[in-house]
Tab-separated table of C-alpha atoms and ligand atoms in Angstrom:
chain	number	residue	atom	x	y	z
A	95	MET	CA	0.000	0.000	0.000
A	96	LYS	CA	1.290	3.461	-0.949
A	97	ILE	CA	0.743	6.481	1.291
A	98	LEU	CA	1.611	9.985	0.122
A	99	LEU	CA	2.348	12.663	2.714
A	100	ALA	CA	1.631	16.068	1.161
A	101	ALA	CA	1.739	18.524	4.026
A	102	GLN	CA	3.390	21.820	4.868
A	103	GLY	CA	4.368	23.072	8.311
A	104	VAL	CA	4.315	19.638	9.916
A	105	ASP	CA	7.076	17.256	10.991
A	106	LEU	CA	6.894	14.874	8.036
A	107	LYS	CA	9.563	12.507	9.394
A	108	ALA	CA	7.646	12.154	12.664
A	109	TRP	CA	4.458	11.425	10.696
A	110	GLN	CA	6.282	8.802	8.634
A	111	THR	CA	7.565	7.101	11.778
A	112	ALA	CA	4.206	7.204	13.567
A	113	LEU	CA	2.308	5.806	10.565
A	114	ALA	CA	4.901	3.086	9.993
A	115	GLN	CA	4.337	1.839	13.549
A	116	HIS	CA	0.684	1.085	12.719
A	117	LEU	CA	1.104	0.215	9.022
A	118	PRO	CA	4.460	-1.598	8.793
A	119	GLN	CA	3.755	-2.882	5.250
A	120	ALA	CA	2.966	0.569	3.834
A	121	GLN	CA	5.326	2.501	1.570
A	122	ILE	CA	5.098	6.033	2.969
A	123	ARG	CA	6.630	8.768	0.846
A	124	ILE	CA	6.814	12.543	1.180
A	125	TRP	CA	5.329	14.472	-1.745
A	126	LEU	CA	7.682	16.647	-3.783
A	127	PRO	CA	6.669	18.875	-6.712
A	128	GLY	CA	6.384	16.748	-9.848
A	129	ASP	CA	5.314	13.598	-7.975
A	130	GLY	CA	2.174	12.413	-9.815
A	131	ALA	CA	2.858	8.721	-9.172
A	132	PRO	CA	0.117	6.425	-7.880
A	133	ALA	CA	-0.908	6.411	-4.233
A	134	ASP	CA	-3.624	4.610	-2.284
A	135	TYR	CA	-4.034	7.321	0.354
A	136	VAL	CA	-3.011	10.992	0.461
A	137	LEU	CA	-2.422	12.725	3.804
A	138	TYR	CA	-2.824	16.443	3.111
A	139	TRP	CA	-2.317	19.754	4.910
A	140	LYS	CA	-1.867	23.132	3.214
A	141	GLU	CA	0.194	21.770	0.280
A	142	GLN	CA	0.164	22.959	-3.320
A	143	PHE	CA	-2.820	21.991	-5.477
A	144	GLU	CA	-0.537	19.824	-7.611
A	145	ALA	CA	-0.412	17.295	-4.762
A	146	LEU	CA	-4.205	16.896	-5.025
A	147	GLN	CA	-4.329	16.469	-8.790
A	148	ALA	CA	-5.843	13.266	-10.097
A	149	ARG	CA	-3.592	10.263	-9.679
A	150	ALA	CA	-4.486	6.617	-10.202
A	151	GLY	CA	-5.935	4.496	-7.425
A	152	VAL	CA	-6.425	6.975	-4.584
A	153	LYS	CA	-9.054	5.701	-2.130
A	154	ALA	CA	-9.185	8.638	0.296
A	155	ILE	CA	-7.612	11.931	1.307
A	156	PHE	CA	-6.903	12.450	4.995
A	157	ASN	CA	-6.873	16.066	6.174
A	158	LEU	CA	-4.285	16.459	8.956
A	159	GLY	CA	-6.542	18.742	10.988
A	160	ALA	CA	-10.168	19.081	12.063
A	161	GLY	CA	-10.933	22.086	9.851
A	162	VAL	CA	-11.119	21.403	6.107
A	163	ASP	CA	-11.476	25.036	5.006
A	164	ALA	CA	-7.919	25.348	3.648
A	165	LEU	CA	-8.311	22.170	1.617
A	166	LEU	CA	-11.730	23.235	0.294
A	167	LYS	CA	-10.326	26.641	-0.686
A	168	VAL	CA	-7.767	24.890	-2.893
A	169	VAL	CA	-10.456	22.586	-4.304
A	170	ARG	CA	-12.862	25.459	-5.096
A	171	ALA	CA	-10.096	27.382	-6.855
A	172	ASN	CA	-9.142	24.305	-8.903
A	173	PRO	CA	-12.231	22.321	-9.938
A	174	GLY	CA	-11.718	18.687	-10.878
A	175	SER	CA	-9.267	17.833	-8.137
A	176	LEU	CA	-8.836	14.483	-6.459
A	177	ALA	CA	-10.815	15.731	-3.440
A	178	GLU	CA	-13.950	15.902	-5.602
A	179	GLN	CA	-13.612	12.247	-6.548
A	180	VAL	CA	-12.719	10.436	-3.331
A	181	PRO	CA	-13.750	10.824	0.342
A	182	VAL	CA	-12.043	13.569	2.326
A	183	ILE	CA	-11.595	12.466	5.928
A	184	ARG	CA	-10.897	15.012	8.674
A	185	LEU	CA	-9.411	14.349	12.110
A	186	GLU	CA	-12.095	13.625	14.690
A	187	ASP	CA	-10.940	14.798	18.088
A	188	ALA	CA	-7.652	12.805	18.097
A	189	GLY	CA	-6.641	14.582	21.306
A	190	MET	CA	-7.927	18.023	20.246
A	191	ALA	CA	-11.086	17.996	22.375
A	192	ARG	CA	-9.021	17.753	25.564
A	193	GLN	CA	-6.921	20.736	24.472
A	194	MET	CA	-10.017	22.796	23.592
A	195	VAL	CA	-11.540	21.949	26.974
A	196	GLU	CA	-8.359	23.123	28.725
A	197	TYR	CA	-8.277	26.426	26.820
A	198	SER	CA	-12.006	27.100	27.257
A	199	VAL	CA	-12.154	26.224	30.954
A	200	TYR	CA	-9.110	28.417	31.562
A	201	CYS	CA	-10.790	31.403	29.870
A	202	ALA	CA	-14.175	30.855	31.507
A	203	LEU	CA	-12.695	30.691	35.010
A	204	ARG	CA	-10.295	33.566	34.314
A	205	TYR	CA	-13.137	35.867	33.280
A	206	LEU	CA	-15.656	34.639	35.857
A	207	ARG	CA	-13.220	35.223	38.739
A	208	ARG	CA	-11.693	38.360	37.108
A	209	PHE	CA	-8.133	37.039	37.288
A	210	HIS	CA	-7.257	39.290	34.318
A	211	GLU	CA	-8.073	42.306	36.475
A	212	TYR	CA	-6.184	40.999	39.512
A	213	GLU	CA	-3.110	40.500	37.275
A	214	ALA	CA	-3.244	44.149	36.168
A	215	LEU	CA	-3.927	45.427	39.695
A	216	ALA	CA	-1.120	43.346	41.208
A	217	ARG	CA	1.343	44.961	38.795
A	218	GLN	CA	0.234	48.328	40.214
A	219	GLY	CA	0.439	47.090	43.826
A	220	VAL	CA	-3.338	47.498	44.297
A	221	TRP	CA	-5.250	45.283	46.787
A	222	GLN	CA	-8.837	45.278	45.476
A	223	PRO	CA	-11.196	42.314	45.982
A	224	PHE	CA	-14.276	42.034	43.683
A	225	GLU	CA	-17.654	40.372	44.090
A	226	THR	CA	-17.988	37.776	41.337
A	227	PRO	CA	-21.056	35.858	40.133
A	228	ALA	CA	-21.579	32.157	40.748
A	229	PRO	CA	-20.971	30.053	37.609
A	230	ALA	CA	-24.709	29.350	37.418
A	231	ASP	CA	-25.248	33.097	36.863
A	232	PHE	CA	-22.587	33.288	34.135
A	233	VAL	CA	-24.005	32.329	30.737
A	234	VAL	CA	-21.544	30.651	28.371
A	235	GLY	CA	-22.559	30.102	24.746
A	236	VAL	CA	-20.618	27.601	22.668
A	237	LEU	CA	-20.905	28.130	18.909
A	238	GLY	CA	-20.610	24.675	17.329
A	239	ALA	CA	-21.564	21.448	19.030
A	240	GLY	CA	-19.440	18.920	17.192
A	241	GLN	CA	-16.327	16.929	18.086
A	242	LEU	CA	-14.860	19.934	19.904
A	243	GLY	CA	-17.841	22.083	20.898
A	244	GLN	CA	-19.722	19.374	22.760
A	245	PRO	CA	-16.868	18.337	25.085
A	246	VAL	CA	-16.246	22.022	25.829
A	247	ALA	CA	-19.926	22.591	26.655
A	248	LEU	CA	-20.025	19.518	28.892
A	249	ALA	CA	-16.847	20.501	30.773
A	250	LEU	CA	-18.243	23.982	31.437
A	251	GLN	CA	-21.574	22.531	32.512
A	252	ALA	CA	-19.735	20.250	34.968
A	253	LEU	CA	-18.196	23.378	36.521
A	254	GLY	CA	-21.682	24.806	37.042
A	255	PHE	CA	-21.788	27.377	34.221
A	256	ALA	CA	-25.113	28.106	32.519
A	257	VAL	CA	-24.264	26.628	29.116
A	258	ARG	CA	-26.001	26.932	25.747
A	259	ILE	CA	-24.938	25.600	22.359
A	260	TYR	CA	-25.518	26.617	18.755
A	261	SER	CA	-25.446	24.152	15.869
A	262	ARG	CA	-27.055	23.396	12.551
A	263	SER	CA	-29.089	20.431	13.859
A	264	PRO	CA	-30.722	20.354	17.315
A	265	LYS	CA	-28.939	18.589	20.180
A	266	THR	CA	-30.469	16.989	23.236
A	267	ILE	CA	-28.071	17.329	26.149
A	268	LEU	CA	-29.564	17.441	29.628
A	269	GLY	CA	-29.261	20.918	31.113
A	270	ILE	CA	-27.822	22.570	27.999
A	271	ALA	CA	-30.059	24.784	25.860
A	272	SER	CA	-29.746	24.003	22.141
A	273	PHE	CA	-30.135	26.767	19.516
A	274	THR	CA	-30.365	25.876	15.848
A	275	GLY	CA	-30.034	27.861	12.655
A	276	THR	CA	-29.541	31.539	11.816
A	277	ASP	CA	-33.018	32.525	13.026
A	278	ALA	CA	-31.994	31.473	16.547
A	279	LEU	CA	-28.588	33.187	16.542
A	280	ALA	CA	-29.768	36.413	18.201
A	281	ALA	CA	-31.573	34.455	20.927
A	282	PHE	CA	-28.434	32.353	21.459
A	283	ALA	CA	-26.313	35.498	21.937
A	284	THR	CA	-28.836	37.362	24.053
A	285	GLY	CA	-27.559	37.819	27.593
A	286	ALA	CA	-24.458	35.646	27.100
A	287	ASN	CA	-21.526	36.603	29.345
A	288	LEU	CA	-19.039	34.601	27.303
A	289	VAL	CA	-19.165	33.108	23.807
A	290	ILE	CA	-16.648	30.484	22.706
A	291	ASN	CA	-16.459	29.854	18.961
A	292	LEU	CA	-15.905	26.306	17.700
A	293	LEU	CA	-17.689	26.455	14.338
A	294	PRO	CA	-16.167	25.318	11.055
A	295	ASN	CA	-15.285	28.079	8.600
A	296	THR	CA	-17.899	27.900	5.836
A	297	PRO	CA	-19.626	30.553	3.702
A	298	GLU	CA	-22.520	30.409	6.219
A	299	THR	CA	-20.398	30.991	9.313
A	300	GLU	CA	-17.926	33.584	7.974
A	301	ASN	CA	-18.146	36.899	9.900
A	302	ILE	CA	-20.639	35.391	12.349
A	303	LEU	CA	-18.987	37.288	15.210
A	304	ASN	CA	-19.981	40.778	14.140
A	305	ALA	CA	-21.481	43.985	15.565
A	306	ALA	CA	-25.057	42.630	15.535
A	307	PHE	CA	-24.000	39.471	17.375
A	308	PHE	CA	-22.006	41.412	19.993
A	309	SER	CA	-24.922	43.810	20.536
A	310	HIS	CA	-27.101	40.938	21.797
A	311	MET	CA	-24.548	39.792	24.357
A	312	GLN	CA	-24.431	41.006	27.952
A	313	ARG	CA	-22.724	44.386	28.279
A	314	GLY	CA	-19.092	43.851	29.338
A	315	SER	CA	-18.987	40.280	28.029
A	316	TYR	CA	-16.217	38.118	26.568
A	317	ILE	CA	-15.389	36.406	23.262
A	318	VAL	CA	-13.059	33.443	22.836
A	319	ASN	CA	-12.322	32.505	19.214
A	320	LEU	CA	-10.743	29.078	18.839
A	321	ALA	CA	-12.034	28.236	15.347
A	322	ARG	CA	-10.948	30.492	12.466
A	323	GLY	CA	-10.074	34.164	12.061
A	324	ALA	CA	-12.636	34.534	9.254
A	325	HIS	CA	-15.421	34.113	11.818
A	326	VAL	CA	-14.643	37.530	13.327
A	327	GLN	CA	-15.309	40.943	11.808
A	328	ASP	CA	-12.083	42.481	13.115
A	329	ASP	CA	-13.290	46.100	12.994
A	330	ASP	CA	-16.570	45.235	14.730
A	331	LEU	CA	-14.640	43.484	17.483
A	332	LEU	CA	-12.384	46.511	18.021
A	333	ALA	CA	-15.427	48.810	18.092
A	334	ALA	CA	-17.305	46.608	20.592
A	335	LEU	CA	-14.248	46.527	22.875
A	336	ALA	CA	-13.824	50.299	22.655
A	337	ALA	CA	-17.518	50.854	23.442
A	338	GLY	CA	-17.430	48.540	26.474
A	339	GLN	CA	-20.009	46.188	24.946
A	340	LEU	CA	-17.253	43.568	25.103
A	341	GLU	CA	-14.736	43.614	27.930
A	342	ARG	CA	-12.132	41.258	26.485
A	343	ALA	CA	-11.408	38.819	23.686
A	344	ALA	CA	-9.109	35.821	23.671
A	345	LEU	CA	-8.084	35.062	20.092
A	346	ASP	CA	-6.215	31.967	18.948
A	347	VAL	CA	-6.882	32.315	15.215
A	348	PHE	CA	-6.657	35.188	12.746
A	349	ARG	CA	-7.539	36.075	9.169
A	350	GLU	CA	-3.846	36.214	8.383
A	351	GLU	CA	-1.442	33.942	10.256
A	352	PRO	CA	1.040	34.678	11.665
A	353	LEU	CA	-0.788	37.836	12.749
A	354	PRO	CA	0.958	40.719	10.885
A	355	ALA	CA	3.228	42.825	13.087
A	356	THR	CA	1.202	45.973	12.401
A	357	HIS	CA	-2.191	44.457	13.239
A	358	PRO	CA	-4.071	46.439	15.924
A	359	PHE	CA	-4.844	43.223	17.867
A	360	TRP	CA	-1.198	43.081	18.951
A	361	HIS	CA	-0.666	45.145	22.108
A	362	HIS	CA	-4.424	45.777	22.495
A	363	PRO	CA	-5.008	45.927	26.261
A	364	GLN	CA	-8.298	43.993	26.033
A	365	ILE	CA	-7.126	41.264	23.665
A	366	GLU	CA	-5.253	38.103	24.564
A	367	ILE	CA	-3.441	36.405	21.706
A	368	THR	CA	-2.190	32.852	21.274
A	369	PRO	CA	-0.561	31.574	18.057
A	370	HIS	CA	-3.138	29.027	16.819
A	371	ILE	CA	-2.353	26.500	19.522
A	372	SER	CA	-5.734	25.947	21.163
A	373	ALA	CA	-5.766	22.386	19.802
A	374	ARG	CA	-2.722	21.151	17.968
A	375	THR	CA	-2.678	18.080	15.769
A	376	LEU	CA	-1.078	15.406	17.963
A	377	ILE	CA	0.922	13.138	15.681
A	378	ALA	CA	0.704	9.900	17.710
A	379	GLU	CA	-3.079	10.080	18.260
A	380	SER	CA	-3.785	11.320	14.739
A	381	ALA	CA	-1.597	8.715	13.016
A	382	GLU	CA	-3.306	5.990	15.063
A	383	GLN	CA	-6.761	7.280	14.030
A	384	ILE	CA	-5.842	7.539	10.347
A	385	ALA	CA	-4.122	4.143	10.320
A	386	ALA	CA	-7.204	2.496	11.877
A	387	LYS	CA	-9.368	3.995	9.109
A	388	ILE	CA	-6.948	2.833	6.417
A	389	VAL	CA	-6.972	-0.710	7.851
A	390	SER	CA	-10.780	-0.644	7.924
A	391	CYS	CA	-10.904	0.567	4.310
A	392	GLU	CA	-8.442	-2.116	3.211
A	393	GLN	CA	-10.764	-4.690	4.827
A	394	GLY	CA	-13.727	-3.387	2.830
A	395	GLY	CA	-15.140	-0.900	5.349
A	396	ALA	CA	-16.705	2.352	4.125
A	397	LEU	CA	-14.984	5.666	4.914
A	398	GLN	CA	-17.192	8.562	6.040
A	399	GLY	CA	-15.977	11.681	4.249
A	400	ILE	CA	-16.942	15.285	4.886
A	401	ASP	CA	-19.764	16.924	2.929
A	402	LEU	CA	-17.963	19.049	0.322
A	403	GLN	CA	-21.058	21.159	-0.404
A	404	ARG	CA	-21.788	21.861	3.279
A	405	GLY	CA	-18.104	22.648	3.850
A	406	TYR	CA	-17.440	20.606	7.004
B	188	NAP	P1	-17.409	19.411	13.751
B	188	NAP	O1	-17.351	18.168	14.560
B	188	NAP	O2	-17.672	19.315	12.300
B	188	NAP	O3	-18.537	20.334	14.437
B	188	NAP	C1	-18.976	21.504	13.823
B	188	NAP	C2	-20.186	22.037	14.564
B	188	NAP	O4	-20.565	23.283	13.991
B	188	NAP	C3	-21.403	21.108	14.462
B	188	NAP	O5	-22.101	21.084	15.681
B	188	NAP	C4	-22.239	21.780	13.373
B	188	NAP	O6	-23.640	21.535	13.494
B	188	NAP	C5	-21.949	23.231	13.641
B	188	NAP	N1	-22.202	24.033	12.431
B	188	NAP	C6	-21.625	23.968	11.237
B	188	NAP	N2	-22.134	24.870	10.382
B	188	NAP	C7	-23.088	25.534	11.078
B	188	NAP	C8	-23.981	26.581	10.752
B	188	NAP	N3	-23.996	27.152	9.536
B	188	NAP	N4	-24.804	27.020	11.711
B	188	NAP	C9	-24.824	26.455	12.936
B	188	NAP	N5	-23.992	25.454	13.313
B	188	NAP	C10	-23.144	25.006	12.390
B	188	NAP	O7	-16.071	20.257	13.910
B	188	NAP	P2	-15.023	20.221	15.118
B	188	NAP	O8	-14.140	19.026	15.010
B	188	NAP	O9	-15.771	20.413	16.383
B	188	NAP	O10	-14.122	21.497	14.780
B	188	NAP	C11	-14.687	22.795	14.699
B	188	NAP	C12	-13.674	23.760	14.118
B	188	NAP	O11	-12.664	24.053	15.072
B	188	NAP	C13	-12.883	23.257	12.913
B	188	NAP	O12	-13.639	23.351	11.721
B	188	NAP	C14	-11.673	24.165	12.913
B	188	NAP	O13	-11.894	25.302	12.097
B	188	NAP	C15	-11.552	24.593	14.375
B	188	NAP	N6	-10.304	24.082	14.984
B	188	NAP	C16	-9.393	24.977	15.446
B	188	NAP	C17	-8.227	24.517	16.037
B	188	NAP	C18	-7.216	25.473	16.623
B	188	NAP	O14	-6.152	25.047	17.055
B	188	NAP	N7	-7.512	26.749	16.704
B	188	NAP	C19	-8.002	23.140	16.142
B	188	NAP	C20	-8.959	22.268	15.667
B	188	NAP	C21	-10.123	22.743	15.076
B	188	NAP	P3	-24.231	20.051	13.375
B	188	NAP	O15	-23.815	19.339	14.657
B	188	NAP	O16	-25.690	20.241	13.319
B	188	NAP	O17	-23.609	19.449	12.156
B	189	GLV	C1	-6.499	23.292	13.249
B	189	GLV	O1	-6.721	24.450	13.180
B	189	GLV	C2	-7.380	22.269	12.796
B	189	GLV	O2	-8.354	22.583	12.085
B	189	GLV	O3	-7.159	21.098	13.147
C-alpha cells in the first residue's frame, strides 16, 4: 500500500515514523513537486494543489486537521481535483477535544473570577477584591456542538456554568439549551456573558462574530475565538471593545497567520493572543486514528468523508 504525505508546516519525518508503527507494510513517501505517481491514500495539509491532482488508485484523502477550510479553498479554486472524486476524511478529536476543553475552561474561570483584572492590579500594587457571580449566573454560549464544541460545553456545565450551544441540527443534552439555525442566533447570543467559537469556517459561518451578534450579548462580556479568524469581523470586534459592549477577547486564530506585526490586535489591552495552539494536531493520536481507518478501508469498510457542499 502506498501512502503519500503532502503537508506543509508539519514534521513529516515524525508522521512517517508514527504511521509506519501502525502500518508496517505501507510505503510512505513525502510528496515533492512533480510527484504524480500512484498512491492509495493521500495525507494532506496546506500543500500545493498539484499534490491533489488526479492520480491513479487513490481511495481517500486524509486532512491532517479538524478544519477542512484550507483544503476546500484549494479545491474550489481548482475544480476537478482528487478531493472531488474520493472521500475527504478530517481528524475527529484525536486529542484536540481535551486541548479545547483546557483552553475554554481556563478562559471561563479567568473571566468569571476576574483574574485578568487581579493580574493588572497586582502589577500596580493594588489590593482590590471584587464580588464575582456564581458560575450558574454566568451564561456561556458555545458556537458549534461537534467533536470539539460538545466536550467544551459539557466541561463547562460540569463546573456549574449556565451553558447553551448553537449548531445546525438540534442537540439533546440534559441541562444545555440548544439553539439551531440563523433565526436562533440572536436568541443564542442574548444575555451571554461569554461566547466560545468552535464552528467550522464555511460561507454560512464567515463573519458570524460581528457587531449585531455582539450587541445581543451582555454588556461587558467576553469572546473566545478558537475556530478560524474569518469568523470575526475584526473592525466590529475593536469597536465593541472600545464601546465597552465587550470587555475582552481571547483570540487563537486570525484572518492572516502569523498575525501581521502591524495588526491592531497586537498590544491591544483587552485582547489576549495565542498563536493558533488551542488544539494542535497530535501526531501519535492522529496517526493511530488515520491508520485504523486505512486498515478498515483495506478490509472493505466504508470511509465517512466530509460533505464538500456543506463545507465541514
Ligand atoms: P465538527 O465536529 O464538524 O462540528 C462543527 C459544529 O458546527 C457542528 O455542531 C455543526 O452543526 C456546527 N455548524 C456547522 N455549520 C453551522 C452553521 N452554519 N450554523 C450552525 N452550526 C453550524 O467540527 P469540530 O471538530 O468540532 O471542529 C470545529 C472547528 O474548530 C474546525 O472546523 C476548525 O476550524 C476549528 N479548529 C481549530 C483549532 C485550533 O487550534 N484553533 C483546532 C482544531 C479545530 P451540526 O452538529 O448540526 O452538524
Ligand atoms: C487546526 O486548526 C485544525 O483545524 O485542526
